[in-house]
């Protein structure tokens, strides 16, 4: 029973490059959340997606960040023109029904380093 | 808006001693409360959650937490810790203002168990 998969686990980019982070939810889960963990801080909500729909992107920076969860394939978090401040661990979580009481199952995270 | 405060950033303790990790929250609506554990370089794993009913919640690995509505607290306890409990612990609340599981996390508490 595979859990949430994220790749790559570590990603190094130079300032101005693009970063693409992938998340495959638990099989059968159609609800995905992305969180960002900055150094010395807790996780901060970024975006909530259902298949083919963005439900809540209130935690996403307005520029350079985008997310998608297509009908087929993994969810993608895309950061264009990365800056040093984007260096963080990005976690994806999935849940079966997306409800308030659901347990969210977290992936191991992608640690992004911007040089 | 909701917020979660974990009162201790680091808690050192000796093996087999009891431990309490403190969590306070603020919210103007009903909340659901969670404790997650993060081992080094891994994703978050659910320890326990409070949804309703009995205020004492038992979780995995011998942990338990007590929901106290009047004090808006949800402290995590374990009567006797092991070296393997060394990890970072996060308290989180589900946003009662939405219908989905948008989690707000505390800053985390690093528990270090010494032999």
mmCIF file of C-alpha atoms in Angstrom:
data_model
loop_
_atom_site.group_PDB
_atom_site.id
_atom_site.type_symbol
_atom_site.label_atom_id
_atom_site.label_comp_id
_atom_site.label_asym_id
_atom_site.label_seq_id
_atom_site.Cartn_x
_atom_site.Cartn_y
_atom_site.Cartn_z
ATOM 1 C CA UNK A 1 0.000 0.000 0.000
ATOM 2 C CA UNK A 2 2.082 2.889 -1.287
ATOM 3 C CA UNK A 3 1.904 6.148 0.593
ATOM 4 C CA UNK A 4 2.332 9.633 -0.802
ATOM 5 C CA UNK A 5 5.302 9.854 -3.139
ATOM 6 C CA UNK A 6 7.175 13.048 -3.817
ATOM 7 C CA UNK A 7 10.013 13.630 -6.225
ATOM 8 C CA UNK A 8 12.599 14.743 -6.385
ATOM 9 C CA UNK A 9 13.539 14.506 -2.711
ATOM 10 C CA UNK A 10 16.202 17.157 -3.126
ATOM 11 C CA UNK A 11 16.322 19.838 -5.785
ATOM 12 C CA UNK A 12 19.000 22.451 -6.332
ATOM 13 C CA UNK A 13 18.296 25.405 -8.581
ATOM 14 C CA UNK A 14 20.086 28.631 -9.379
ATOM 15 C CA UNK A 15 18.271 31.923 -9.049
ATOM 16 C CA UNK A 16 16.005 32.507 -12.030
ATOM 17 C CA UNK A 17 15.513 28.843 -12.919
ATOM 18 C CA UNK A 18 12.261 26.914 -12.674
ATOM 19 C CA UNK A 19 11.473 24.271 -10.078
ATOM 20 C CA UNK A 20 8.926 21.511 -10.634
ATOM 21 C CA UNK A 21 7.849 19.425 -7.659
ATOM 22 C CA UNK A 22 5.766 16.298 -8.132
ATOM 23 C CA UNK A 23 3.369 14.571 -5.788
ATOM 24 C CA UNK A 24 1.593 11.247 -6.286
ATOM 25 C CA UNK A 25 -1.160 10.841 -3.674
ATOM 26 C CA UNK A 26 -2.177 7.651 -1.939
ATOM 27 C CA UNK A 27 -3.962 5.431 -4.460
ATOM 28 C CA UNK A 28 -7.617 6.360 -4.534
ATOM 29 C CA UNK A 29 -7.161 9.781 -2.919
ATOM 30 C CA UNK A 30 -8.364 12.662 -5.061
ATOM 31 C CA UNK A 31 -7.610 15.507 -2.634
ATOM 32 C CA UNK A 32 -4.142 17.045 -2.426
ATOM 33 C CA UNK A 33 -2.693 19.770 -0.210
ATOM 34 C CA UNK A 34 0.673 21.492 -0.519
ATOM 35 C CA UNK A 35 2.476 22.971 2.475
ATOM 36 C CA UNK A 36 5.757 24.826 2.754
ATOM 37 C CA UNK A 37 8.137 24.570 5.704
ATOM 38 C CA UNK A 38 10.649 27.371 5.948
ATOM 39 C CA UNK A 39 13.730 26.859 8.161
ATOM 40 C CA UNK A 40 12.887 26.999 11.881
ATOM 41 C CA UNK A 41 9.156 27.328 11.162
ATOM 42 C CA UNK A 42 6.096 25.130 11.084
ATOM 43 C CA UNK A 43 4.287 24.124 7.937
ATOM 44 C CA UNK A 44 2.237 26.739 6.125
ATOM 45 C CA UNK A 45 -0.704 25.894 3.889
ATOM 46 C CA UNK A 46 -0.219 26.814 0.239
ATOM 47 C CA UNK A 47 -2.943 25.247 -1.897
ATOM 48 C CA UNK A 48 -5.701 22.648 -1.913
ATOM 49 C CA UNK A 49 -6.617 20.817 -5.100
ATOM 50 C CA UNK A 50 -9.070 18.205 -6.212
ATOM 51 C CA UNK A 51 -8.681 16.408 -9.511
ATOM 52 C CA UNK A 52 -8.559 19.097 -12.240
ATOM 53 C CA UNK A 53 -9.639 21.850 -9.835
ATOM 54 C CA UNK A 54 -7.911 24.370 -7.593
ATOM 55 C CA UNK A 55 -10.173 24.804 -4.580
ATOM 56 C CA UNK A 56 -8.140 27.132 -2.350
ATOM 57 C CA UNK A 57 -4.865 28.793 -3.294
ATOM 58 C CA UNK A 58 -4.958 31.442 -0.589
ATOM 59 C CA UNK A 59 -1.528 30.434 0.747
ATOM 60 C CA UNK A 60 0.266 30.637 -2.581
ATOM 61 C CA UNK A 61 2.403 33.674 -3.386
ATOM 62 C CA UNK A 62 0.602 35.615 -6.094
ATOM 63 C CA UNK A 63 3.458 35.523 -8.552
ATOM 64 C CA UNK A 64 5.734 32.764 -9.835
ATOM 65 C CA UNK A 65 3.886 29.911 -8.063
ATOM 66 C CA UNK A 66 1.303 27.644 -9.654
ATOM 67 C CA UNK A 67 -0.165 24.232 -8.938
ATOM 68 C CA UNK A 68 -2.157 21.657 -10.830
ATOM 69 C CA UNK A 69 -3.653 18.221 -10.282
ATOM 70 C CA UNK A 70 -4.577 16.795 -13.664
ATOM 71 C CA UNK A 71 -7.031 13.995 -14.301
ATOM 72 C CA UNK A 72 -4.119 11.650 -14.940
ATOM 73 C CA UNK A 73 -0.720 11.860 -13.319
ATOM 74 C CA UNK A 74 0.740 13.529 -10.262
ATOM 75 C CA UNK A 75 0.051 16.928 -8.789
ATOM 76 C CA UNK A 76 2.684 19.490 -9.763
ATOM 77 C CA UNK A 77 3.848 22.547 -7.842
ATOM 78 C CA UNK A 78 5.711 24.864 -10.161
ATOM 79 C CA UNK A 79 7.913 27.762 -9.116
ATOM 80 C CA UNK A 80 9.160 30.030 -11.860
ATOM 81 C CA UNK A 81 12.239 32.249 -11.591
ATOM 82 C CA UNK A 82 13.202 30.938 -8.169
ATOM 83 C CA UNK A 83 14.770 33.236 -5.586
ATOM 84 C CA UNK A 84 16.777 32.413 -2.456
ATOM 85 C CA UNK A 85 13.716 32.918 -0.291
ATOM 86 C CA UNK A 86 12.027 29.960 -2.002
ATOM 87 C CA UNK A 87 14.503 27.594 -0.321
ATOM 88 C CA UNK A 88 12.350 25.393 1.891
ATOM 89 C CA UNK A 89 10.882 21.942 2.287
ATOM 90 C CA UNK A 90 7.684 21.469 0.317
ATOM 91 C CA UNK A 91 5.301 18.811 1.544
ATOM 92 C CA UNK A 92 2.367 17.294 -0.209
ATOM 93 C CA UNK A 93 -0.473 15.575 1.635
ATOM 94 C CA UNK A 94 -3.433 13.631 0.361
ATOM 95 C CA UNK A 95 -6.745 12.622 1.895
ATOM 96 C CA UNK A 96 -9.610 10.420 0.757
ATOM 97 C CA UNK A 97 -12.474 12.892 1.078
ATOM 98 C CA UNK A 98 -10.941 16.301 1.725
ATOM 99 C CA UNK A 99 -13.083 16.876 4.798
ATOM 100 C CA UNK A 100 -12.178 18.752 7.979
ATOM 101 C CA UNK A 101 -11.873 15.532 9.943
ATOM 102 C CA UNK A 102 -9.871 13.524 7.425
ATOM 103 C CA UNK A 103 -6.380 12.392 8.253
ATOM 104 C CA UNK A 104 -3.920 13.904 5.817
ATOM 105 C CA UNK A 105 -1.154 11.562 4.696
ATOM 106 C CA UNK A 106 2.109 13.353 4.086
ATOM 107 C CA UNK A 107 4.871 12.613 1.652
ATOM 108 C CA UNK A 108 8.551 12.809 2.587
ATOM 109 C CA UNK A 109 8.877 16.282 1.094
ATOM 110 C CA UNK A 110 11.047 17.959 -1.516
ATOM 111 C CA UNK A 111 13.870 20.052 -0.150
ATOM 112 C CA UNK A 112 14.510 22.922 -2.527
ATOM 113 C CA UNK A 113 17.780 24.806 -2.323
ATOM 114 C CA UNK A 114 18.209 27.937 -4.387
ATOM 115 C CA UNK A 115 21.812 29.003 -4.951
ATOM 116 C CA UNK B 1 -8.323 33.548 11.737
ATOM 117 C CA UNK B 2 -6.933 30.600 13.598
ATOM 118 C CA UNK B 3 -3.557 30.284 15.231
ATOM 119 C CA UNK B 4 -1.643 27.583 17.051
ATOM 120 C CA UNK B 5 1.058 28.201 19.629
ATOM 121 C CA UNK B 6 3.441 25.529 20.802
ATOM 122 C CA UNK B 7 4.877 26.938 23.970
ATOM 123 C CA UNK B 8 8.198 25.101 23.947
ATOM 124 C CA UNK B 9 10.505 25.036 20.947
ATOM 125 C CA UNK B 10 12.737 22.370 22.494
ATOM 126 C CA UNK B 11 12.115 19.812 25.221
ATOM 127 C CA UNK B 12 15.016 17.685 26.458
ATOM 128 C CA UNK B 13 14.128 14.704 28.626
ATOM 129 C CA UNK B 14 15.750 11.530 29.887
ATOM 130 C CA UNK B 15 14.667 8.107 28.714
ATOM 131 C CA UNK B 16 11.730 6.605 30.673
ATOM 132 C CA UNK B 17 10.737 10.018 32.063
ATOM 133 C CA UNK B 18 7.276 11.460 31.400
ATOM 134 C CA UNK B 19 6.864 14.300 28.928
ATOM 135 C CA UNK B 20 4.257 16.928 28.092
ATOM 136 C CA UNK B 21 4.340 19.011 24.915
ATOM 137 C CA UNK B 22 2.094 22.038 25.167
ATOM 138 C CA UNK B 23 -0.216 23.398 22.499
ATOM 139 C CA UNK B 24 -2.689 26.283 22.666
ATOM 140 C CA UNK B 25 -4.962 27.395 19.863
ATOM 141 C CA UNK B 26 -7.251 30.277 19.099
ATOM 142 C CA UNK B 27 -10.297 30.018 16.914
ATOM 143 C CA UNK B 28 -13.712 31.603 16.680
ATOM 144 C CA UNK B 29 -15.292 28.448 15.285
ATOM 145 C CA UNK B 30 -15.317 24.777 16.139
ATOM 146 C CA UNK B 31 -11.997 23.123 15.572
ATOM 147 C CA UNK B 32 -10.580 19.723 15.034
ATOM 148 C CA UNK B 33 -7.142 19.165 16.531
ATOM 149 C CA UNK B 34 -4.227 17.031 15.437
ATOM 150 C CA UNK B 35 -0.753 16.072 16.593
ATOM 151 C CA UNK B 36 1.786 15.027 13.981
ATOM 152 C CA UNK B 37 5.349 13.730 14.406
ATOM 153 C CA UNK B 38 8.200 14.344 11.986
ATOM 154 C CA UNK B 39 11.310 12.190 12.125
ATOM 155 C CA UNK B 40 14.474 13.590 10.509
ATOM 156 C CA UNK B 41 14.201 13.887 6.715
ATOM 157 C CA UNK B 42 10.751 12.332 6.675
ATOM 158 C CA UNK B 43 7.204 13.536 6.183
ATOM 159 C CA UNK B 44 4.685 14.036 8.948
ATOM 160 C CA UNK B 45 2.892 11.106 10.522
ATOM 161 C CA UNK B 46 -0.368 11.421 12.435
ATOM 162 C CA UNK B 47 -0.101 10.612 16.153
ATOM 163 C CA UNK B 48 -3.688 11.338 17.139
ATOM 164 C CA UNK B 49 -6.635 13.626 16.501
ATOM 165 C CA UNK B 50 -9.554 15.081 18.424
ATOM 166 C CA UNK B 51 -12.842 15.356 16.559
ATOM 167 C CA UNK B 52 -15.516 15.150 19.259
ATOM 168 C CA UNK B 53 -16.576 13.111 22.273
ATOM 169 C CA UNK B 54 -14.145 12.136 25.016
ATOM 170 C CA UNK B 55 -11.621 14.873 25.673
ATOM 171 C CA UNK B 56 -8.840 12.346 26.282
ATOM 172 C CA UNK B 57 -7.551 10.992 23.008
ATOM 173 C CA UNK B 58 -5.187 8.056 22.720
ATOM 174 C CA UNK B 59 -2.824 7.744 19.785
ATOM 175 C CA UNK B 60 -0.019 5.624 18.467
ATOM 176 C CA UNK B 61 3.270 4.869 20.237
ATOM 177 C CA UNK B 62 1.752 5.391 23.699
ATOM 178 C CA UNK B 63 0.948 9.075 23.239
ATOM 179 C CA UNK B 64 -2.248 10.720 24.431
ATOM 180 C CA UNK B 65 -3.627 14.250 24.418
ATOM 181 C CA UNK B 66 -6.316 16.075 26.324
ATOM 182 C CA UNK B 67 -8.621 18.635 24.745
ATOM 183 C CA UNK B 68 -9.466 21.467 27.120
ATOM 184 C CA UNK B 69 -11.998 23.827 25.577
ATOM 185 C CA UNK B 70 -11.983 26.387 28.405
ATOM 186 C CA UNK B 71 -8.208 26.720 28.256
ATOM 187 C CA UNK B 72 -8.092 26.263 24.465
ATOM 188 C CA UNK B 73 -5.344 23.711 24.890
ATOM 189 C CA UNK B 74 -4.482 20.321 23.447
ATOM 190 C CA UNK B 75 -1.373 19.136 25.277
ATOM 191 C CA UNK B 76 0.396 15.935 24.251
ATOM 192 C CA UNK B 77 1.678 13.525 26.905
ATOM 193 C CA UNK B 78 3.557 10.293 27.228
ATOM 194 C CA UNK B 79 4.172 8.645 30.606
ATOM 195 C CA UNK B 80 7.550 7.105 29.669
ATOM 196 C CA UNK B 81 9.561 8.131 26.626
ATOM 197 C CA UNK B 82 12.032 6.130 24.554
ATOM 198 C CA UNK B 83 15.086 7.185 22.603
ATOM 199 C CA UNK B 84 13.088 6.503 19.438
ATOM 200 C CA UNK B 85 10.611 9.269 20.370
ATOM 201 C CA UNK B 86 13.260 11.848 19.501
ATOM 202 C CA UNK B 87 11.624 13.880 16.738
ATOM 203 C CA UNK B 88 9.802 17.111 16.039
ATOM 204 C CA UNK B 89 6.146 17.311 17.037
ATOM 205 C CA UNK B 90 3.564 19.570 15.458
ATOM 206 C CA UNK B 91 0.154 20.553 16.756
ATOM 207 C CA UNK B 92 -2.386 21.543 14.097
ATOM 208 C CA UNK B 93 -5.990 22.691 13.802
ATOM 209 C CA UNK B 94 -8.416 22.237 10.953
ATOM 210 C CA UNK B 95 -9.935 25.470 9.693
ATOM 211 C CA UNK B 96 -13.532 25.383 10.879
ATOM 212 C CA UNK B 97 -14.344 28.222 8.500
ATOM 213 C CA UNK B 98 -14.024 25.900 5.518
ATOM 214 C CA UNK B 99 -15.470 22.514 4.622
ATOM 215 C CA UNK B 100 -12.087 20.989 3.863
ATOM 216 C CA UNK B 101 -8.958 20.110 5.785
ATOM 217 C CA UNK B 102 -6.880 23.264 5.583
ATOM 218 C CA UNK B 103 -4.465 22.787 8.487
ATOM 219 C CA UNK B 104 -2.833 25.521 10.539
ATOM 220 C CA UNK B 105 0.319 24.281 12.252
ATOM 221 C CA UNK B 106 2.224 25.381 15.302
ATOM 222 C CA UNK B 107 5.920 26.141 15.113
ATOM 223 C CA UNK B 108 6.908 22.676 16.282
ATOM 224 C CA UNK B 109 8.546 21.254 19.402
ATOM 225 C CA UNK B 110 11.771 19.311 19.129
ATOM 226 C CA UNK B 111 11.738 16.480 21.648
ATOM 227 C CA UNK B 112 15.176 15.083 22.440
ATOM 228 C CA UNK B 113 15.320 11.954 24.576
ATOM 229 C CA UNK B 114 18.672 11.369 26.284
ATOM 230 C CA UNK B 115 19.851 7.972 27.551
#
